[in-house]
Short mmCIF file of C-alpha atoms and ligand atoms in Angstrom, two decimals:
data_model
loop_
_atom_site.label_atom_id
_atom_site.label_comp_id
_atom_site.label_asym_id
_atom_site.label_seq_id
_atom_site.Cartn_x
_atom_site.Cartn_y
_atom_site.Cartn_z
CA MET J 1 19.74 60.34 34.74
CA TYR J 2 22.16 57.38 34.72
CA ASP J 3 25.14 57.04 37.10
CA ASN J 4 27.31 55.67 34.30
CA PRO J 5 25.70 56.51 30.93
CA ILE J 6 28.34 54.78 28.81
CA GLU J 7 27.96 51.44 30.66
CA GLU J 8 24.18 51.74 30.54
CA ALA J 9 24.33 52.52 26.79
CA ARG J 10 26.49 49.41 26.32
CA ARG J 11 23.91 47.28 28.13
CA GLN J 12 21.02 48.68 26.09
CA ALA J 13 22.90 48.45 22.77
CA GLN J 14 23.55 44.76 23.43
CA ILE J 15 19.82 44.15 23.96
CA CYS J 16 18.96 46.10 20.78
CA ASN J 17 21.58 44.20 18.89
CA ALA J 18 19.85 40.94 19.78
CA CYS J 19 16.36 42.30 19.12
CA ARG J 20 16.87 44.26 15.86
CA TYR J 21 13.22 45.30 15.68
CA CYS J 22 14.12 48.97 15.00
CA GLU J 23 16.53 48.24 12.15
CA GLY J 24 14.88 50.64 9.67
CA TYR J 25 14.26 53.69 11.91
CA CYS J 26 17.52 55.56 11.60
CA ALA J 27 21.26 55.32 10.98
CA VAL J 28 21.93 54.18 14.58
CA PHE J 29 20.63 50.63 14.22
CA PRO J 30 22.50 49.57 11.05
CA ALA J 31 25.68 50.99 12.64
CA MET J 32 24.93 49.14 15.88
CA HIS J 33 24.26 45.87 14.10
CA ALA J 34 27.62 46.05 12.35
CA GLY J 35 29.35 44.88 15.55
CA ARG J 36 28.68 42.73 18.60
CA PHE J 37 30.84 44.50 21.19
CA PHE J 38 30.83 48.22 21.77
CA SER J 39 33.87 50.27 22.76
CA ASP J 40 33.39 53.69 24.36
CA GLY J 41 34.22 55.21 20.96
CA ASP J 42 31.56 53.07 19.24
CA LEU J 43 28.95 54.24 21.74
CA THR J 44 30.01 57.87 21.31
CA GLN J 45 29.56 57.49 17.56
CA LEU J 46 26.12 55.85 17.97
CA ALA J 47 25.07 58.61 20.36
CA ASN J 48 26.02 61.30 17.85
CA LEU J 49 24.18 59.50 15.06
CA CYS J 50 21.02 59.49 17.18
CA HIS J 51 18.90 62.63 16.77
CA ASN J 52 16.48 61.81 19.60
CA CYS J 53 13.41 61.24 17.41
CA GLN J 54 12.15 58.80 20.07
CA ASN J 55 10.57 56.48 17.48
CA CYS J 56 12.45 53.45 18.81
CA HIS J 57 11.31 54.15 22.37
CA TYR J 58 7.62 54.15 21.54
CA ALA J 59 8.02 51.04 19.39
CA CYS J 60 9.96 49.13 22.04
CA GLN J 61 8.47 46.22 23.98
CA TYR J 62 11.29 46.35 26.55
CA THR J 63 10.74 49.80 28.08
CA ALA J 64 9.83 50.11 31.80
CA PRO J 65 8.09 48.42 33.56
CA HIS J 66 9.80 45.58 31.65
CA GLU J 67 12.89 44.49 33.60
CA PHE J 68 15.17 45.52 30.69
CA ALA J 69 13.98 49.13 31.20
CA LEU J 70 15.13 50.25 27.74
CA ASN J 71 15.34 53.99 27.11
CA LEU J 72 17.68 54.26 24.15
CA PRO J 73 16.93 57.92 23.26
CA GLY J 74 17.51 58.95 26.89
CA VAL J 75 20.77 57.07 27.46
CA LEU J 76 22.20 58.07 24.06
CA ALA J 77 21.33 61.71 24.82
CA GLU J 78 23.39 61.47 28.02
CA VAL J 79 26.35 59.79 26.28
CA ARG J 80 26.18 62.41 23.53
CA GLN J 81 26.12 65.23 26.05
CA GLU J 82 29.08 63.80 27.95
CA SER J 83 31.03 63.40 24.70
CA TRP J 84 30.49 67.10 23.81
CA GLU J 85 31.57 68.16 27.29
CA GLU J 86 34.70 66.01 27.24
CA THR J 87 35.81 66.92 23.72
CA ALA J 88 35.09 70.67 24.05
CA PHE J 89 38.15 72.91 24.22
CA PRO J 90 38.53 73.94 27.01
CA ALA J 91 36.27 71.23 28.49
CA PRO J 92 35.13 73.15 31.64
CA LEU J 93 33.48 75.77 29.42
CA GLY J 94 31.46 73.04 27.68
CA ARG J 95 30.30 71.67 31.05
CA ALA J 96 29.43 75.14 32.34
CA PHE J 97 27.27 76.06 29.34
CA HIS J 98 25.40 72.76 29.20
CA HIS J 99 24.35 73.04 32.82
CA ASN J 100 23.75 76.83 33.09
CA GLY J 101 23.22 77.76 29.46
CA THR J 102 20.23 80.07 29.82
CA LEU J 103 21.97 82.15 32.50
CA ILE J 104 25.29 82.25 30.63
CA ALA J 105 23.64 83.16 27.31
CA GLY J 106 21.59 85.93 28.97
CA VAL J 107 24.57 87.42 30.80
CA ALA J 108 26.78 87.18 27.69
CA VAL J 109 24.23 88.98 25.47
CA LEU J 110 23.75 91.70 28.07
CA ALA J 111 27.48 92.17 28.67
CA MET J 112 28.31 92.28 24.95
CA ALA J 113 25.41 94.65 24.22
CA LEU J 114 26.65 96.99 26.98
CA LEU J 115 30.14 96.79 25.49
CA PHE J 116 28.83 97.85 22.08
CA TRP J 117 26.65 100.50 23.68
CA ALA J 118 29.69 101.95 25.42
CA ALA J 119 31.73 101.76 22.21
CA ARG J 120 29.16 103.59 20.06
CA HIS J 121 31.04 106.88 20.52
CA LEU J 122 34.06 105.36 18.76
CA SER J 123 32.37 106.01 15.40
CA SER J 124 34.58 107.62 12.80
CA GLY J 125 31.71 109.61 11.29
CA GLY J 126 30.32 107.14 8.69
CA THR J 127 26.70 106.85 7.64
CA GLY J 128 23.92 104.43 8.66
CA PHE J 129 25.17 101.76 11.08
CA TYR J 130 28.69 103.14 10.73
CA ALA J 131 27.54 106.47 12.15
CA VAL J 132 26.98 104.55 15.38
CA MET J 133 29.84 102.04 15.23
CA ALA J 134 32.94 102.37 13.06
CA HIS J 135 33.31 99.59 10.48
CA GLY J 136 36.93 99.00 11.50
CA ALA J 137 35.91 98.54 15.16
CA MET J 138 33.30 95.93 14.16
CA VAL J 139 35.84 93.99 12.09
CA ALA J 140 38.46 94.17 14.87
CA ILE J 141 35.96 92.69 17.35
CA PHE J 142 34.22 90.13 15.14
CA LEU J 143 37.13 88.63 13.23
CA PRO J 144 38.85 87.06 16.28
CA ALA J 145 35.45 86.32 17.84
CA PHE J 146 34.66 84.24 14.75
CA LEU J 147 38.05 82.62 14.17
CA LEU J 148 38.96 81.66 17.76
CA PRO J 149 35.75 79.68 18.45
CA LEU J 150 36.17 77.99 15.05
CA ALA J 151 39.69 76.94 16.09
CA ALA J 152 38.31 75.63 19.43
CA MET J 153 35.65 73.72 17.49
CA GLY J 154 38.40 72.23 15.31
CA VAL J 155 40.22 70.93 18.41
CA GLY J 156 36.94 69.41 19.68
CA LEU J 157 36.29 67.69 16.35
CA ARG J 158 39.82 66.30 16.25
CA ARG J 159 39.29 64.81 19.72
CA TYR J 160 35.97 63.35 18.60
CA TRP J 161 37.53 61.86 15.48
CA ARG J 162 40.24 60.13 17.50
CA ARG J 163 37.72 58.81 20.02
CA VAL J 164 35.48 57.22 17.35
CA GLY J 165 38.45 55.79 15.43
CA GLY J 166 37.87 57.85 12.27
CA GLY J 167 40.20 57.32 9.28
CA PRO J 168 41.26 59.52 6.35
CA VAL J 169 38.22 61.30 4.88
CA THR J 170 37.41 60.88 1.19
CA LEU J 171 35.29 63.05 -1.09
CA ALA J 172 32.66 60.29 -1.19
CA ASP J 173 32.42 60.34 2.64
CA LEU J 174 31.86 64.10 2.59
CA ARG J 175 29.32 63.87 -0.22
CA ALA J 176 27.30 61.23 1.66
CA ALA J 177 27.45 63.16 4.96
CA PHE J 178 26.54 66.57 3.50
CA GLY J 179 23.77 64.97 1.40
CA SER J 180 22.25 63.45 4.51
CA ALA J 181 22.60 66.69 6.51
CA ALA J 182 21.16 68.84 3.71
CA THR J 183 17.97 66.79 3.45
CA MET J 184 17.88 65.77 7.15
CA ARG J 185 16.84 62.40 5.84
CA ASN J 186 17.08 60.67 9.22
CA LEU J 187 14.58 63.09 10.77
CA ALA J 188 11.92 61.63 8.47
CA GLY J 189 12.15 58.29 10.31
CA GLY J 190 12.87 55.14 8.34
CA HIS J 191 9.29 55.08 7.01
CA GLY J 192 9.15 58.76 5.98
CA ASP J 193 6.41 59.73 8.45
CA GLY J 194 8.67 61.69 10.80
CA CYS J 195 9.29 61.68 14.57
CA ASN J 196 7.39 60.75 17.71
CA PHE J 197 9.29 63.56 19.42
CA GLU J 198 6.47 65.75 20.71
CA GLU J 199 3.74 63.14 21.10
CA GLU J 200 3.76 59.39 21.71
CA ASP J 201 2.35 57.37 18.81
CA VAL J 202 1.85 60.45 16.63
CA PHE J 203 4.31 60.75 13.75
CA SER J 204 5.04 64.26 12.59
CA GLN J 205 7.43 66.08 10.24
CA ARG J 206 7.33 69.24 12.37
CA ARG J 207 10.70 68.66 13.99
CA ARG J 208 12.37 68.08 10.63
CA VAL J 209 10.76 71.25 9.22
CA MET J 210 11.85 73.33 12.26
CA HIS J 211 15.41 72.02 11.98
CA GLN J 212 15.46 72.92 8.29
CA LEU J 213 14.13 76.41 8.99
CA VAL J 214 16.87 76.94 11.57
CA MET J 215 19.69 75.51 9.45
CA TYR J 216 18.79 77.20 6.16
CA GLY J 217 17.77 80.41 7.95
CA PHE J 218 21.19 80.49 9.61
CA LEU J 219 22.97 79.83 6.31
CA LEU J 220 21.00 82.64 4.61
CA CYS J 221 21.95 85.06 7.40
CA PHE J 222 25.55 84.01 6.94
CA ALA J 223 25.17 84.60 3.19
CA ALA J 224 23.81 88.10 3.97
CA THR J 225 26.98 88.92 5.93
CA ALA J 226 29.21 87.40 3.24
CA THR J 227 27.56 89.31 0.36
CA GLY J 228 27.63 92.51 2.45
CA THR J 229 31.38 92.04 2.98
CA ILE J 230 31.91 91.49 -0.78
CA LEU J 231 29.90 94.61 -1.64
CA HIS J 232 31.81 96.64 0.97
CA TYR J 233 35.36 95.56 0.09
CA GLY J 234 34.90 94.49 -3.54
CA PHE J 235 32.66 97.28 -4.80
CA GLY J 236 32.91 100.02 -2.18
CA ILE J 237 29.13 99.86 -1.54
CA GLU J 238 28.46 100.40 2.17
CA ALA J 239 25.49 99.39 4.38
CA PRO J 240 22.63 100.11 4.83
CA TYR J 241 21.50 98.27 1.66
CA ARG J 242 18.26 98.61 -0.28
CA LEU J 243 15.54 96.00 0.21
CA LEU J 244 16.20 94.51 -3.23
CA SER J 245 19.88 93.86 -2.56
CA LEU J 246 21.41 90.46 -1.83
CA PRO J 247 22.46 91.20 1.78
CA LYS J 248 19.00 92.44 2.67
CA LEU J 249 17.06 89.72 0.82
CA PHE J 250 19.20 86.97 2.35
CA GLY J 251 19.10 88.63 5.78
CA VAL J 252 15.33 89.26 5.91
CA ILE J 253 14.33 85.84 4.56
CA GLY J 254 16.96 84.05 6.69
CA GLY J 255 15.96 86.06 9.80
CA LEU J 256 12.28 85.19 9.37
CA MET J 257 13.13 81.50 8.90
CA LEU J 258 15.38 81.54 11.99
CA CYS J 259 12.71 83.23 14.12
CA ALA J 260 10.04 80.75 13.03
CA GLY J 261 12.37 77.76 13.41
CA THR J 262 13.65 78.69 16.87
CA LEU J 263 10.16 79.42 18.20
CA GLY J 264 8.95 76.11 16.75
CA MET J 265 11.90 74.24 18.29
CA MET J 266 11.19 75.75 21.72
CA HIS J 267 7.55 74.72 21.46
CA LEU J 268 8.39 71.13 20.44
CA LYS J 269 11.07 70.78 23.10
CA ALA J 270 8.73 71.99 25.82
CA LYS J 271 6.17 69.33 24.78
CA ALA J 272 8.64 66.43 24.54
CA ALA J 273 9.11 63.94 27.38
CA PRO J 274 12.12 65.14 29.47
CA ASP J 275 13.16 61.62 30.52
CA LEU J 276 13.81 60.69 26.87
CA GLN J 277 16.37 63.52 26.60
CA ALA J 278 19.26 64.54 28.83
CA PRO J 279 17.18 66.38 31.48
CA GLU J 280 20.07 68.05 33.29
CA VAL J 281 21.08 70.05 30.20
CA ARG J 282 17.65 71.26 29.09
CA GLY J 283 18.56 74.71 30.42
CA GLY J 284 21.57 74.83 28.11
CA GLU J 285 19.46 73.75 25.14
CA PHE J 286 16.75 76.34 25.77
CA GLY J 287 19.46 78.96 26.36
CA PHE J 288 20.97 78.25 22.96
CA ILE J 289 17.63 78.37 21.12
CA ALA J 290 16.73 81.63 22.90
CA LEU J 291 20.12 83.08 21.92
CA LEU J 292 19.56 82.17 18.27
CA PHE J 293 16.08 83.71 18.41
CA THR J 294 17.52 86.92 19.90
CA VAL J 295 20.09 87.11 17.08
CA SER J 296 17.43 86.78 14.36
CA ALA J 297 14.71 88.92 16.00
CA SER J 298 17.11 91.77 16.82
CA GLY J 299 18.48 91.63 13.25
CA LEU J 300 14.98 91.92 11.79
CA ALA J 301 14.13 94.74 14.20
CA LEU J 302 17.27 96.52 13.06
CA TYR J 303 16.19 96.21 9.42
CA ALA J 304 12.72 97.53 10.26
CA LEU J 305 13.65 100.32 12.68
CA GLY J 306 17.20 101.16 11.59
CA GLY J 307 16.11 104.61 10.40
CA THR J 308 14.57 105.59 13.76
CA SER J 309 15.91 106.72 17.13
CA ALA J 310 15.95 103.05 18.23
CA LEU J 311 18.97 102.41 15.98
CA GLU J 312 21.64 102.71 18.70
CA VAL J 313 19.91 100.39 21.17
CA LEU J 314 18.99 97.80 18.52
CA LEU J 315 22.46 97.82 17.00
CA ALA J 316 24.07 97.28 20.42
CA LEU J 317 21.62 94.45 21.20
CA HIS J 318 22.04 92.75 17.82
CA LEU J 319 25.83 92.99 17.76
CA GLY J 320 25.95 91.84 21.40
CA ALA J 321 23.77 88.80 20.60
CA VAL J 322 25.82 87.90 17.50
CA LEU J 323 29.10 88.24 19.42
CA ALA J 324 27.78 86.11 22.31
CA PHE J 325 26.56 83.52 19.81
CA PHE J 326 29.98 83.16 18.16
CA LEU J 327 31.92 83.14 21.45
CA LEU J 328 29.66 80.43 22.90
CA MET J 329 29.50 78.38 19.68
CA PRO J 330 31.91 75.54 20.68
CA TYR J 331 30.15 75.06 24.03
CA SER J 332 26.49 75.52 23.13
CA LYS J 333 24.09 73.25 21.23
CA MET J 334 25.50 74.82 18.05
CA ALA J 335 28.36 72.33 18.43
CA HIS J 336 25.92 69.48 17.79
CA GLY J 337 25.73 70.48 14.11
CA PHE J 338 29.50 69.95 13.76
CA TYR J 339 29.55 66.69 15.74
CA ARG J 340 26.55 65.34 13.89
CA LEU J 341 28.25 66.04 10.58
CA ALA J 342 31.39 64.28 11.85
CA ALA J 343 29.25 61.29 12.91
CA LEU J 344 27.68 61.15 9.42
CA VAL J 345 31.15 61.23 7.81
CA ARG J 346 32.28 58.41 10.12
CA ASP J 347 29.13 56.44 9.27
CA ALA J 348 29.84 56.89 5.55
CA GLN J 349 33.31 55.42 6.20
CA ARG J 350 31.78 52.43 7.95
CA LYS J 351 29.60 51.69 4.92
CA ARG J 352 32.49 51.70 2.43
S1 SF4 H 401 14.68 49.83 21.08
FE1 SF4 H 401 13.56 48.00 21.83
S2 SF4 H 401 12.43 47.28 20.04
FE2 SF4 H 401 14.02 48.65 19.27
S3 SF4 H 401 15.75 47.32 18.77
FE3 SF4 H 401 16.05 48.07 20.88
S4 SF4 H 401 15.16 46.48 22.15
FE4 SF4 H 401 14.36 46.14 20.10
S1 SF4 H 402 15.73 57.97 19.15
FE1 SF4 H 402 15.42 57.94 16.94
S2 SF4 H 402 17.44 58.45 16.13
FE2 SF4 H 402 17.74 57.79 18.25
S3 SF4 H 402 18.16 55.62 18.16
FE3 SF4 H 402 15.95 55.85 18.46
S4 SF4 H 402 15.08 55.80 16.39
FE4 SF4 H 402 17.27 56.21 16.18
#
């Protein structure tokens, strides 16, 4: 852990800028080589372009015990972490989650699940899930719990944009950024063989695959909720839905992908060298992955056992996990998806 990560990142970036050996590994090096001096905003942008593949570290001839003691993945991870904490709104919540994430996620899921458990008697006499929890009560709880964190995330992104000196965004910038995020091109390494993340000198695509399972699994789960809402309000068709319906197909496939992706991410993270990441926030990162796993696993359990006496407990647990996930979104590792996208947009601007 560095006393002053931004100054240390500046020192290391200047060495890399003279060396240029890692030019082709990722988007960080071309962006770094575009300038000779690095403002705090430049370093924040470089840190958010880095996805901690660790390829440059294992290729570097200037790592310890060399006197330059290069550790670019490690120092950029710390700068990145600090930037998320400082731009989060409100910032103390960002700091709290990053340093005590597992505890906060666990307490939040438990508290929210107990809240839903206590509220199960508020049902207005519907069927299925709505026999346990009234639809109106769910909407009243989830709508602000979704919109308020999104607004907080918007404030954080605005702060980030100012810090990195971002300009007006064009359609071409967005197309380039979303194209890169959709394929996770950078996670393939510049040569297409993948990351050194979990093992030195062994290139692997596992981390890219796990990220894709998590991202597309999450998007499918979101699509399940969206199609369920359309069926409910547009066509008057209420949950629970048949297996061959869009909400259930999206939900089951997305849930399985999320479960597999989060378990895979936990495994890879546990194997990776801690000193090449930001070690003091590993708890927060594991807490977030565990929270995402709880959301997907409890959702699948609800699909499988929704017709049994376990319905009330599973529904309270699943709704509690989903609510905790949304409330913690701007302060957890989920925020990195938004900041990474912003960094890709800014990088597309640089290339214009
Ligand atoms: S990480 Fe090492 S090898 Fe790569 S550009 Fe920097 S100094 Fe050169
Ligand atoms: S760790 Fe990977 S993404 Fe980060 S600077 Fe090095 S090569 Fe690029």
